[in-house]
XYZ file of C-alpha atoms in Angstrom:
564
model
C 36.055 -16.797 -88.133
C 34.697 -16.499 -91.707
C 32.280 -13.664 -92.269
C 29.729 -13.570 -95.064
C 30.458 -10.102 -96.403
C 27.976 -10.470 -99.251
C 25.169 -10.755 -96.693
C 26.403 -7.600 -94.995
C 26.780 -5.739 -98.291
C 23.318 -6.820 -99.409
C 21.931 -5.365 -96.199
C 24.079 -2.239 -96.609
C 25.425 -2.423 -93.125
C 28.530 -0.436 -94.243
C 29.490 1.535 -97.338
C 31.151 -0.212 -100.232
C 34.006 2.279 -100.396
C 35.278 1.207 -97.000
C 38.759 -0.075 -96.906
C 39.539 -3.624 -96.075
C 40.631 -2.579 -92.596
C 37.330 -0.885 -91.947
C 35.393 -3.825 -93.338
C 37.212 -6.068 -90.935
C 35.987 -3.961 -88.062
C 32.462 -4.140 -89.351
C 32.745 -7.856 -89.892
C 33.899 -8.301 -86.295
C 30.958 -6.254 -85.031
C 28.471 -8.125 -87.221
C 29.648 -11.471 -85.878
C 28.110 -10.527 -82.514
C 24.665 -9.969 -83.940
C 24.636 -12.602 -86.648
C 23.122 -15.120 -84.283
C 20.076 -12.910 -83.689
C 16.897 -12.842 -85.707
C 16.795 -10.849 -88.951
C 14.475 -8.232 -87.431
C 16.912 -7.615 -84.576
C 19.771 -7.316 -87.095
C 17.954 -4.620 -88.956
C 17.283 -2.737 -85.752
C 20.915 -3.047 -84.740
C 21.939 -1.819 -88.200
C 20.050 1.395 -87.686
C 21.742 1.891 -84.327
C 25.147 1.201 -85.874
C 24.644 3.698 -88.702
C 23.478 6.300 -86.168
C 26.593 5.897 -84.060
C 29.028 5.520 -86.979
C 31.207 8.545 -87.724
C 32.571 8.386 -91.340
C 35.311 10.817 -90.363
C 36.876 8.348 -87.999
C 38.437 4.972 -88.475
C 35.707 3.137 -86.529
C 32.749 3.623 -84.125
C 33.727 4.755 -80.640
C 34.626 1.735 -78.579
C 33.397 3.010 -75.159
C 31.645 0.367 -73.059
C 28.050 1.125 -71.977
C 28.824 0.745 -68.244
C 31.672 3.230 -68.302
C 29.579 5.629 -70.290
C 26.681 5.465 -67.811
C 29.040 5.962 -64.874
C 30.618 8.958 -66.508
C 27.221 10.451 -67.310
C 26.009 9.913 -63.736
C 29.029 11.703 -62.292
C 28.558 14.613 -64.610
C 24.809 14.771 -63.873
C 25.367 14.751 -60.116
C 27.874 17.569 -60.408
C 25.451 19.574 -62.456
C 22.503 18.878 -60.122
C 24.581 19.864 -57.107
C 25.307 23.159 -58.744
C 21.977 23.817 -60.395
C 19.338 22.078 -58.109
C 17.252 24.678 -56.395
C 16.342 24.337 -52.700
C 12.531 24.458 -52.241
C 11.251 27.481 -50.382
C 9.155 27.379 -47.238
C 6.074 28.295 -49.222
C 6.614 25.394 -51.596
C 7.069 23.014 -48.686
C 3.899 24.364 -47.084
C 1.858 23.838 -50.250
C 3.188 20.323 -50.640
C 2.442 19.670 -46.962
C -1.165 20.836 -47.256
C -1.928 18.441 -50.106
C -0.532 15.435 -48.234
C -1.722 16.286 -44.679
C -4.053 13.743 -43.010
C -5.818 16.431 -40.934
C -9.168 16.582 -42.707
C -10.396 20.027 -43.764
C -7.214 21.828 -42.752
C -5.992 22.417 -46.322
C -9.272 24.027 -47.376
C -8.505 26.983 -45.128
C -5.365 27.867 -47.128
C -6.412 26.882 -50.651
C -7.035 29.563 -53.238
C -10.687 30.179 -53.863
C -13.685 32.027 -52.466
C -12.940 33.637 -49.132
C -16.279 32.619 -47.681
C -15.427 28.963 -48.317
C -12.199 29.253 -46.353
C -13.981 31.035 -43.490
C -16.616 28.298 -43.294
C -13.957 25.625 -43.142
C -12.130 27.597 -40.453
C -15.295 27.769 -38.342
C -15.923 24.056 -38.818
C -12.372 23.233 -37.795
C -12.560 25.477 -34.699
C -15.864 23.878 -33.666
C -14.406 20.391 -34.113
C -11.377 21.388 -32.055
C -13.646 22.782 -29.322
C -15.648 19.556 -29.166
C -12.427 17.574 -29.061
C -11.130 19.586 -26.098
C -14.480 19.310 -24.298
C -14.688 15.539 -24.645
C -11.011 15.110 -23.812
C -11.529 17.130 -20.624
C -14.352 14.803 -19.592
C -12.179 11.766 -20.275
C -9.267 13.180 -18.286
C -11.571 14.120 -15.408
C -13.024 10.625 -15.416
C -9.522 9.174 -15.259
C -8.564 11.283 -12.234
C -11.825 10.407 -10.479
C -10.334 6.901 -10.262
C -13.535 4.879 -10.769
C -13.464 1.320 -9.490
C -15.164 -1.800 -10.751
C -15.689 -4.882 -8.623
C -15.309 -8.416 -9.908
C -16.704 -11.417 -8.068
C -15.085 -14.785 -8.601
C -16.069 -18.031 -6.915
C -13.169 -20.400 -6.363
C -13.840 -24.006 -5.403
C -11.242 -25.550 -3.107
C -10.444 -29.007 -1.843
C -9.398 -27.655 1.559
C -10.342 -24.525 3.522
C -8.896 -23.239 6.784
C -11.560 -23.254 9.471
C -12.135 -19.840 11.075
C -11.660 -18.886 14.703
C -14.828 -19.172 16.820
C -14.921 -16.982 19.945
C -17.508 -17.616 22.680
C -18.347 -15.342 25.619
C -20.840 -15.857 28.433
C -23.156 -12.931 29.062
C -22.369 -13.206 32.768
C -19.083 -11.634 33.849
C -18.307 -13.688 36.994
C -19.956 -16.929 38.202
C -21.221 -16.931 41.760
C -19.170 -19.906 42.923
C -15.896 -18.156 42.028
C -16.491 -14.788 43.694
C -18.686 -15.699 46.656
C -16.888 -14.592 49.801
C -14.015 -13.057 47.832
C -12.986 -9.597 46.730
C -15.073 -10.252 43.653
C -18.206 -9.305 45.591
C -16.767 -5.850 46.163
C -15.841 -5.621 42.487
C -19.406 -6.427 41.437
C -20.864 -4.004 43.985
C -18.819 -1.294 42.302
C -19.513 -2.289 38.701
C -23.229 -3.103 39.171
C -24.657 -1.603 42.374
C -28.176 -2.279 43.619
C -29.571 0.984 42.265
C -28.846 -0.340 38.772
C -31.478 -3.036 39.343
C -33.902 -0.507 40.773
C -33.582 1.691 37.704
C -34.002 -1.321 35.438
C -37.028 -2.404 37.418
C -38.773 0.910 36.929
C -38.108 0.721 33.190
C -39.496 -2.807 32.910
C -42.654 -2.125 34.882
C -43.290 1.455 33.799
C -46.483 0.260 32.089
C -47.111 -2.809 34.180
C -50.662 -4.194 34.148
C -50.373 -4.757 37.909
C -52.336 -1.931 39.621
C -50.232 0.562 41.553
C -47.143 -1.649 41.133
C -44.708 1.266 41.128
C -46.297 2.771 44.207
C -45.928 -0.583 45.907
C -42.219 -0.670 45.055
C -41.685 2.838 46.393
C -43.473 2.071 49.690
C -41.415 -1.107 50.103
C -38.155 0.787 49.608
C -39.112 3.390 52.207
C -39.815 0.679 54.755
C -36.596 -1.267 54.088
C -33.387 -0.068 55.761
C -31.136 1.880 53.445
C -28.191 -0.168 52.239
C -24.776 1.072 51.412
C -25.255 -0.021 47.833
C -28.192 2.365 47.474
C -25.968 5.304 48.234
C -24.076 7.284 45.699
C -21.340 5.429 43.857
C -18.665 7.513 45.515
C -19.905 6.469 48.926
C -19.809 2.837 47.932
C -16.096 3.191 47.361
C -15.688 4.508 50.899
C -12.671 2.564 52.108
C -11.205 0.803 49.089
C -7.934 -0.051 50.749
C -9.663 -2.458 53.126
C -10.525 -4.547 50.101
C -7.030 -4.399 48.657
C -7.839 -2.001 45.788
C -4.487 -0.311 45.466
C -2.180 0.226 42.528
C -1.005 -3.372 42.674
C -4.475 -4.754 41.961
C -4.528 -6.169 38.413
C -8.125 -6.143 37.280
C -7.312 -7.914 34.001
C -5.729 -10.805 35.873
C -8.715 -10.924 38.202
C -11.065 -11.245 35.219
C -8.885 -13.999 33.812
C -8.955 -16.045 37.023
C -12.567 -15.414 38.079
C -14.445 -15.650 34.781
C -16.463 -18.635 33.611
C -14.240 -21.657 33.016
C -14.386 -23.369 29.683
C -14.240 -26.839 31.191
C -17.367 -26.030 33.226
C -19.305 -24.639 30.264
C -18.483 -27.274 27.620
C -20.515 -30.435 28.012
C -19.645 -31.939 24.645
C -17.257 -30.950 21.870
C -16.931 -32.582 18.453
C -14.633 -31.545 15.635
C -15.333 -33.303 12.322
C -17.167 -35.987 14.317
C -14.075 -36.507 16.505
C -13.925 -35.647 20.220
C -12.415 -32.326 21.269
C -12.308 -30.470 24.554
C -11.195 -27.432 26.559
C -7.615 -27.973 25.411
C -8.682 -26.840 21.932
C -9.724 -23.410 23.232
C -7.617 -20.338 24.004
C -8.592 -17.816 26.680
C -8.953 -14.188 25.573
C -10.195 -11.143 27.487
C -12.727 -8.929 25.740
C -15.225 -6.284 26.763
C -17.562 -9.159 27.655
C -15.039 -10.541 30.113
C -13.264 -13.870 29.866
C -13.930 -15.491 26.485
C -12.587 -18.539 24.687
C -11.527 -19.000 21.066
C -11.574 -22.282 19.167
C -8.887 -22.691 16.472
C -7.056 -19.517 17.469
C -3.919 -20.440 15.528
C -1.696 -19.352 18.419
C 1.244 -21.323 19.758
C 0.168 -24.836 20.618
C -2.993 -24.530 18.533
C -2.226 -25.338 14.879
C -4.751 -24.221 12.311
C -7.507 -26.712 11.610
C -8.790 -27.287 8.087
C -11.821 -28.935 6.541
C -12.024 -30.986 3.373
C -15.790 -31.264 3.087
C -18.812 -29.081 3.745
C -21.689 -29.878 6.074
C -22.607 -30.193 9.741
C -20.610 -33.392 10.229
C -17.399 -31.681 9.078
C -17.422 -28.695 11.409
C -17.538 -27.785 15.092
C -20.358 -29.000 17.341
C -20.657 -27.757 20.916
C -23.040 -28.552 23.752
C -22.732 -25.692 26.235
C -23.995 -24.935 29.697
C -24.927 -21.326 30.298
C -24.646 -21.855 34.071
C -27.537 -19.494 34.585
C -27.921 -20.675 38.152
C -24.450 -19.190 38.774
C -25.200 -15.752 37.339
C -24.189 -13.026 39.760
C -24.852 -9.314 39.796
C -26.893 -7.150 37.513
C -24.266 -5.998 35.048
C -26.147 -7.630 32.159
C -29.749 -8.713 32.111
C -29.456 -11.325 29.325
C -28.484 -14.965 29.434
C -26.696 -17.039 26.857
C -23.536 -16.658 24.811
C -22.152 -14.098 22.419
C -20.395 -15.755 19.466
C -18.181 -14.335 16.752
C -16.727 -16.144 13.742
C -13.626 -14.362 12.506
C -10.228 -14.748 10.911
C -7.355 -15.840 13.131
C -5.507 -12.567 12.566
C -8.513 -10.433 13.519
C -9.216 -9.744 17.217
C -12.790 -10.516 18.306
C -15.044 -7.488 18.718
C -17.657 -9.540 20.512
C -19.792 -6.658 21.723
C -20.014 -4.967 18.318
C -19.897 -7.837 15.813
C -20.919 -11.000 17.649
C -24.295 -12.748 17.450
C -26.199 -14.102 20.451
C -27.335 -17.655 21.073
C -29.796 -18.418 23.835
C -30.328 -21.456 26.041
C -32.969 -23.900 24.954
C -32.018 -23.632 21.280
C -29.903 -25.553 18.811
C -28.196 -22.966 16.597
C -26.916 -23.912 13.150
C -24.294 -21.494 11.861
C -23.559 -21.980 8.161
C -20.481 -20.189 6.823
C -19.349 -18.797 3.489
C -15.844 -17.413 3.207
C -15.203 -14.134 1.417
C -11.867 -12.506 0.622
C -11.871 -8.881 -0.505
C -8.969 -7.134 -2.247
C -9.193 -3.340 -2.170
C -7.248 -0.700 -4.087
C -4.894 1.764 -2.363
C -4.810 5.529 -2.731
C -5.565 7.479 -4.961
C -8.664 5.320 -5.408
C -11.732 5.987 -3.272
C -11.243 2.976 -1.023
C -7.702 4.202 -0.220
C -6.794 0.947 1.492
C -3.710 0.848 3.657
C -1.951 -1.825 5.682
C -0.720 0.112 8.684
C 1.623 -1.280 11.278
C -0.054 -1.786 14.637
C 1.986 -2.605 17.700
C 0.845 -5.878 19.225
C -0.869 -7.169 16.082
C 0.622 -9.306 13.322
C -1.693 -8.031 10.601
C -3.552 -4.800 10.127
C -7.326 -5.166 10.383
C -10.111 -2.696 11.017
C -10.967 -4.396 14.309
C -7.362 -4.245 15.508
C -7.126 -0.575 14.595
C -10.334 0.250 16.483
C -9.148 -1.636 19.562
C -5.808 0.148 19.481
C -7.469 3.511 18.989
C -9.954 2.876 21.795
C -7.174 1.811 24.145
C -5.200 4.979 23.403
C -8.293 7.113 23.939
C -9.088 5.516 27.310
C -5.481 5.878 28.436
C -5.471 9.550 27.462
C -8.719 10.163 29.372
C -8.231 7.972 32.454
C -4.436 7.580 32.669
C -4.948 3.822 32.937
C -6.078 1.002 30.654
C -9.209 -1.080 30.838
C -9.021 -4.770 31.658
C -9.853 -5.740 28.061
C -7.403 -3.365 26.349
C -3.670 -3.528 25.793
C -1.285 -0.684 26.493
C 1.678 0.538 28.479
C -0.414 2.260 31.152
C -1.220 0.445 34.411
C -4.556 -1.422 34.593
C -7.524 0.542 35.854
C -9.042 -0.273 39.230
C -12.720 -1.308 39.356
C -13.860 2.150 40.488
C -11.843 3.724 37.652
C -13.482 1.336 35.194
C -16.937 2.387 36.332
C -16.357 6.116 36.782
C -13.967 6.832 33.908
C -13.447 3.961 31.470
C -17.078 3.237 30.692
C -18.069 6.913 30.268
C -15.005 7.418 28.073
C -16.053 4.473 25.911
C -19.512 5.979 25.488
C -17.952 9.221 24.306
C -15.642 7.261 22.031
C -18.563 5.438 20.390
C -20.472 8.655 19.786
C -17.524 10.425 18.188
C -16.734 8.951 14.790
C -13.612 11.014 14.097
C -11.482 9.695 16.907
C -9.652 7.118 14.829
C -7.881 6.990 11.523
C -8.513 3.417 10.534
C -8.369 3.043 6.745
C -9.806 0.069 4.970
C -7.370 -2.883 4.847
C -6.143 -3.922 1.414
C -7.176 -7.509 2.149
C -10.206 -8.449 4.235
C -11.268 -11.964 5.152
C -14.891 -12.271 6.214
C -17.228 -15.140 6.996
C -20.846 -14.674 6.030
C -23.010 -16.293 8.697
C -26.365 -17.919 8.016
C -28.212 -18.774 11.246
C -31.074 -21.184 11.806
C -32.558 -22.440 15.056
C -34.301 -25.413 16.592
C -35.670 -25.890 20.086
C -33.782 -28.128 22.460
C -34.256 -30.400 24.217
C -37.280 -32.082 22.718
C -40.183 -32.741 25.054
C -39.805 -36.506 25.098
C -36.066 -36.197 25.779
C -36.632 -34.053 28.876
C -39.294 -36.504 30.078
C -36.886 -39.427 29.780
C -34.272 -37.521 31.782
C -36.882 -36.590 34.390
C -37.766 -40.232 34.948
C -34.110 -41.199 35.245
C -33.313 -38.386 37.692
C -36.579 -38.831 39.577
C -37.692 -35.227 39.188
C -40.822 -33.680 37.826
C -41.045 -33.344 34.052
C -41.695 -29.608 34.066
C -38.764 -28.989 36.418
C -36.399 -30.948 34.188
C -37.681 -29.295 31.032
C -37.286 -25.783 32.438
C -33.869 -26.549 33.837
C -32.583 -27.835 30.508
C -34.086 -24.989 28.496
C -32.716 -22.380 30.905
C -29.153 -23.666 30.954
C -28.207 -25.730 27.913
C -27.798 -25.040 24.228
C -26.098 -26.531 21.186
C -24.087 -24.853 18.448
C -22.989 -26.168 15.051
C -20.485 -24.168 12.989
C -19.729 -25.469 9.496
C -19.116 -24.492 5.885
C -22.109 -24.588 3.595
C -19.936 -24.949 0.485
C -16.277 -25.720 -0.178
C -15.785 -22.430 -1.939
C -14.263 -19.002 -1.423
C -15.769 -15.875 -2.941
C -13.055 -13.512 -4.172
C -14.204 -9.891 -4.406
C -11.555 -7.852 -6.207
C -11.506 -4.158 -6.941
C -10.009 -3.138 -10.264
C -9.372 0.192 -11.928
C -12.387 0.819 -14.148
C -10.756 3.510 -16.316
C -7.029 3.063 -16.809
C -4.473 4.797 -19.041
C -5.221 2.559 -22.001
C -8.898 3.507 -21.805
C -7.996 7.200 -21.555
C -5.703 7.118 -24.592
C -8.238 5.065 -26.514
C -11.026 7.561 -25.821
C -8.919 10.583 -26.709
C -7.637 8.870 -29.869
C -11.178 8.013 -30.915
C -12.315 11.587 -30.313
C -9.405 12.967 -32.352
C -10.344 10.654 -35.208
C -14.048 11.520 -34.892
C -13.741 15.311 -34.839
C -10.537 15.901 -36.844
C -9.953 12.661 -38.722
C -6.381 12.678 -37.450
C -4.090 10.405 -35.485
C -0.776 10.561 -33.722
C 0.926 10.319 -37.133
C -0.581 13.705 -37.988
C 1.549 15.223 -35.263
C 4.579 13.530 -36.785
C 3.684 15.059 -40.154
C 3.896 18.538 -38.622
C 7.209 17.569 -37.042
C 8.441 16.369 -40.434
C 7.466 19.705 -42.013
C 9.313 21.616 -39.328
C 12.399 19.445 -39.799
C 12.392 19.975 -43.582
C 12.123 23.741 -43.151
C 15.055 23.760 -40.750
C 17.179 21.607 -43.094
C 16.419 23.821 -46.087
C 17.312 26.943 -44.146
C 20.593 25.320 -43.225
C 21.324 24.416 -46.899
C 20.559 27.926 -48.051
C 22.972 29.434 -45.567
C 25.624 26.906 -46.493
C 25.273 27.703 -50.207
C 25.454 31.417 -49.563
C 28.659 30.956 -47.598
C 30.213 28.808 -50.360
C 29.403 31.416 -53.006
C 30.929 34.236 -50.993
C 34.113 32.216 -50.635
């Protein structure tokens, strides 16, 4: 390649006394930069003159990359030998200026002593407030507060509840007349029970000297065996067959009111139903019957619409003309609406319906979900022998049965258990007093709240039945007086409608009101409020500690290498 040496000489890029060989080298070097602008050529000329050594044949021909690599290696060797390891004090000073804990560095900075003391007091006060508020938050967390949420869920189909019905009368007259049942009733409800009740009813009677009249009449009448002490009434029990083989529960089952005699009309969703849709169950009230029990042979019934026409309608006969004995002084039925898996506590939880009324029972279903321990509700689903699902009613029945068995060494006719059934005299003299004691003592049972509870809220309304004109029509057809027919109907018949008011289920759910996320959030907010710090501040202290440990290790290593 031809090189314009005159241009190079005019720019004095190399001395004129250079030999031809040297000029060739310069020419080759200038070729590289000849394509650049004139200003760049002048700059490069200065660089070339600075690097040119007249004592040598040419400029050093070391490539820039190799030179940088060589310099880096030499620098690293020198830094490894000469770099000083920072002391703990230097690390501490550097740490203070970069720490995110507000106000902490002012305690250690150089300056007036009073300023550092003030900042120390402020920091201690902030730390105290932080600990105080954190304690409250932690205490609140361990108190396990609960919040309740209510959610209404609309459904296209709802399972109809179980409806249990019990007659106030224990045994009808036509089933125990002339049988051992008369002896049973004389034991359970002797004549002196009526006398005592009579004195209570007429204690303030407007009839003059009515009580004196009753006393004079009793003195004139011959004394009956039933008026004697209860123990005397039991004189010769074996003549009546009351031995250990007598099953009182079975007797109640066979001599109680029959469902086919009490039901006059049954309609389910406007379709006929009957006694076959009811299941017999023995309760404290005696022989009762449950509609839609869900037991074998009775599949669960469901409704798709709300209203009277889509529920259960019953026309019932109280059979008041067949009431026998004085065990109870009321007439009518006791009714309880409950879940299929909950036994009926008729005496405690049922509502009464009386003859001569049409009772409308509107229902709303509620399902409650409770929280287990350690929350205050401390719900628990215990296993109860003889029951599929744990409920409060089942637990109370089981507990009451165990208590009666422990006191009387036998079980009542309405309770389950392994002990033999109690005889009628044992029911009167031991079982009933034991139940009174059981009701008055609240600590007899350990029945925690179930974790899931299904309840039916009942809304009752009433109408009189039958209407006056209806009883008059029946009186003309039966050829009886109107007042006789009206009193007979109102003393013995009633109607009951059980239905859903809305196709909805109310879900009541307990939830933890203050969980771990809330606790950490409160404590984190308090740390930021009082100290202006966060969890990263703790990591900064950890980083400082790690750097100090590493530096100590390097110092020891260097000392060992020098001694070697």
